[in-house]
Amino acid sequence: ARSITLSTTLDASHICICVEDDGHGLPADPQRQGRGFLNMRRRAREMGALLDITTRDGGGTAVSLRLPRELPHRPEADRCDAPNWRAAA
């Protein structure tokens, strides 16, 4: 990609984050995408968010995340021994 655009919007109930590029796009065969997108969708769903990943005709990819401003509290996420917990680098 030669350029990447990051945009955010905020309304009374949601935060939207969109990342777009002008690269080659994603493979047409979903089997070649690995587990990354599946994990991203699962994590978005756990937050009550919607994740949209699209490839545009002519190239480029857009990834949009629409999440509620108030995330559901998950007590296990407060523990450093919880699954998927990672310390900040």
PDB file of C-alpha atoms in Angstrom:
ATOM      1  CA  ALA A   1       0.000   0.000   0.000  1.00  0.00           C
ATOM      2  CA  ARG A   2       1.156   3.519  -0.726  1.00  0.00           C
ATOM      3  CA  SER A   3      -1.252   5.196   1.641  1.00  0.00           C
ATOM      4  CA  ILE A   4      -3.261   4.342   4.721  1.00  0.00           C
ATOM      5  CA  THR A   5      -6.103   6.392   6.121  1.00  0.00           C
ATOM      6  CA  LEU A   6      -7.293   6.184   9.709  1.00  0.00           C
ATOM      7  CA  SER A   7     -10.572   7.837  10.604  1.00  0.00           C
ATOM      8  CA  THR A   8     -12.700   7.922  13.725  1.00  0.00           C
ATOM      9  CA  THR A   9     -16.212   9.095  14.377  1.00  0.00           C
ATOM     10  CA  LEU A  10     -18.065   9.433  17.626  1.00  0.00           C
ATOM     11  CA  ASP A  11     -21.770   9.725  18.286  1.00  0.00           C
ATOM     12  CA  ALA A  12     -23.871   9.500  21.440  1.00  0.00           C
ATOM     13  CA  SER A  13     -23.634   5.715  21.686  1.00  0.00           C
ATOM     14  CA  HIS A  14     -20.833   4.437  19.422  1.00  0.00           C
ATOM     15  CA  ILE A  15     -17.216   4.911  18.426  1.00  0.00           C
ATOM     16  CA  CYS A  16     -16.304   4.018  14.851  1.00  0.00           C
ATOM     17  CA  ILE A  17     -12.741   3.372  13.746  1.00  0.00           C
ATOM     18  CA  CYS A  18     -11.899   2.776  10.090  1.00  0.00           C
ATOM     19  CA  VAL A  19      -8.546   1.901   8.537  1.00  0.00           C
ATOM     20  CA  GLU A  20      -8.318   1.960   4.726  1.00  0.00           C
ATOM     21  CA  ASP A  21      -5.428   1.337   2.370  1.00  0.00           C
ATOM     22  CA  ASP A  22      -4.811   1.317  -1.366  1.00  0.00           C
ATOM     23  CA  GLY A  23      -2.940  -1.997  -1.449  1.00  0.00           C
ATOM     24  CA  HIS A  24      -3.713  -5.229  -3.282  1.00  0.00           C
ATOM     25  CA  GLY A  25      -6.656  -6.184  -1.095  1.00  0.00           C
ATOM     26  CA  LEU A  26      -7.409  -9.509   0.530  1.00  0.00           C
ATOM     27  CA  PRO A  27      -7.327 -12.985  -0.992  1.00  0.00           C
ATOM     28  CA  ALA A  28     -10.634 -14.041  -2.541  1.00  0.00           C
ATOM     29  CA  ASP A  29     -10.292 -17.485  -0.961  1.00  0.00           C
ATOM     30  CA  PRO A  30     -11.309 -17.229   2.723  1.00  0.00           C
ATOM     31  CA  GLN A  31      -9.364 -20.427   3.492  1.00  0.00           C
ATOM     32  CA  ARG A  32      -6.125 -18.526   2.842  1.00  0.00           C
ATOM     33  CA  GLN A  33      -6.936 -15.830   5.392  1.00  0.00           C
ATOM     34  CA  GLY A  34      -5.839 -17.881   8.387  1.00  0.00           C
ATOM     35  CA  ARG A  35      -7.214 -17.328  11.871  1.00  0.00           C
ATOM     36  CA  GLY A  36      -6.474 -13.616  12.174  1.00  0.00           C
ATOM     37  CA  PHE A  37      -9.817 -12.387  10.867  1.00  0.00           C
ATOM     38  CA  LEU A  38     -11.704 -15.022  12.837  1.00  0.00           C
ATOM     39  CA  ASN A  39      -9.981 -13.860  16.022  1.00  0.00           C
ATOM     40  CA  MET A  40     -10.640 -10.203  15.213  1.00  0.00           C
ATOM     41  CA  ARG A  41     -14.350 -10.915  14.665  1.00  0.00           C
ATOM     42  CA  ARG A  42     -14.576 -12.947  17.879  1.00  0.00           C
ATOM     43  CA  ARG A  43     -12.951 -10.207  19.924  1.00  0.00           C
ATOM     44  CA  ALA A  44     -15.202  -7.564  18.391  1.00  0.00           C
ATOM     45  CA  ARG A  45     -18.270  -9.668  19.185  1.00  0.00           C
ATOM     46  CA  GLU A  46     -17.078 -10.085  22.803  1.00  0.00           C
ATOM     47  CA  MET A  47     -17.054  -6.277  23.123  1.00  0.00           C
ATOM     48  CA  GLY A  48     -20.485  -5.917  21.555  1.00  0.00           C
ATOM     49  CA  ALA A  49     -18.868  -4.389  18.446  1.00  0.00           C
ATOM     50  CA  LEU A  50     -19.360  -4.896  14.731  1.00  0.00           C
ATOM     51  CA  LEU A  51     -16.317  -5.564  12.540  1.00  0.00           C
ATOM     52  CA  ASP A  52     -16.463  -5.166   8.773  1.00  0.00           C
ATOM     53  CA  ILE A  53     -13.543  -6.139   6.534  1.00  0.00           C
ATOM     54  CA  THR A  54     -13.910  -5.481   2.820  1.00  0.00           C
ATOM     55  CA  THR A  55     -11.750  -5.457  -0.280  1.00  0.00           C
ATOM     56  CA  ARG A  56     -12.599  -2.813  -2.842  1.00  0.00           C
ATOM     57  CA  ASP A  57     -12.652  -3.374  -6.574  1.00  0.00           C
ATOM     58  CA  GLY A  58      -9.409  -2.059  -8.012  1.00  0.00           C
ATOM     59  CA  GLY A  59      -7.503  -2.763  -4.789  1.00  0.00           C
ATOM     60  CA  GLY A  60      -7.449  -1.664  -1.232  1.00  0.00           C
ATOM     61  CA  THR A  61      -8.936  -2.900   1.981  1.00  0.00           C
ATOM     62  CA  ALA A  62     -11.171  -1.247   4.555  1.00  0.00           C
ATOM     63  CA  VAL A  63     -11.462  -2.443   8.144  1.00  0.00           C
ATOM     64  CA  SER A  64     -14.196  -0.792  10.194  1.00  0.00           C
ATOM     65  CA  LEU A  65     -14.933  -1.327  13.860  1.00  0.00           C
ATOM     66  CA  ARG A  66     -18.123   0.079  15.408  1.00  0.00           C
ATOM     67  CA  LEU A  67     -18.191  -0.371  19.147  1.00  0.00           C
ATOM     68  CA  PRO A  68     -20.383   0.886  21.951  1.00  0.00           C
ATOM     69  CA  ARG A  69     -18.996   3.738  24.000  1.00  0.00           C
ATOM     70  CA  GLU A  70     -19.762   1.740  27.138  1.00  0.00           C
ATOM     71  CA  LEU A  71     -18.167  -1.676  26.886  1.00  0.00           C
ATOM     72  CA  PRO A  72     -19.585  -4.602  28.851  1.00  0.00           C
ATOM     73  CA  HIS A  73     -17.533  -5.270  31.960  1.00  0.00           C
ATOM     74  CA  ARG A  74     -15.800  -8.646  32.022  1.00  0.00           C
ATOM     75  CA  PRO A  75     -14.309  -9.284  35.493  1.00  0.00           C
ATOM     76  CA  GLU A  76     -11.910 -11.899  34.108  1.00  0.00           C
ATOM     77  CA  ALA A  77     -10.349  -9.217  31.887  1.00  0.00           C
ATOM     78  CA  ASP A  78      -9.141  -7.422  35.037  1.00  0.00           C
ATOM     79  CA  ARG A  79      -6.907 -10.319  36.008  1.00  0.00           C
ATOM     80  CA  CYS A  80      -3.435 -10.673  34.546  1.00  0.00           C
ATOM     81  CA  ASP A  81      -3.789 -14.476  34.612  1.00  0.00           C
ATOM     82  CA  ALA A  82      -6.891 -14.370  32.416  1.00  0.00           C
ATOM     83  CA  PRO A  83      -6.699 -15.972  28.955  1.00  0.00           C
ATOM     84  CA  ASN A  84      -5.635 -13.542  26.216  1.00  0.00           C
ATOM     85  CA  TRP A  85      -4.191 -11.072  28.750  1.00  0.00           C
ATOM     86  CA  ARG A  86      -0.999  -9.472  27.528  1.00  0.00           C
ATOM     87  CA  ALA A  87       1.121  -6.879  29.215  1.00  0.00           C
ATOM     88  CA  ALA A  88       1.732  -3.651  27.348  1.00  0.00           C
ATOM     89  CA  ALA A  89       5.001  -3.690  25.465  1.00  0.00           C
TER      90      ALA A  89
END
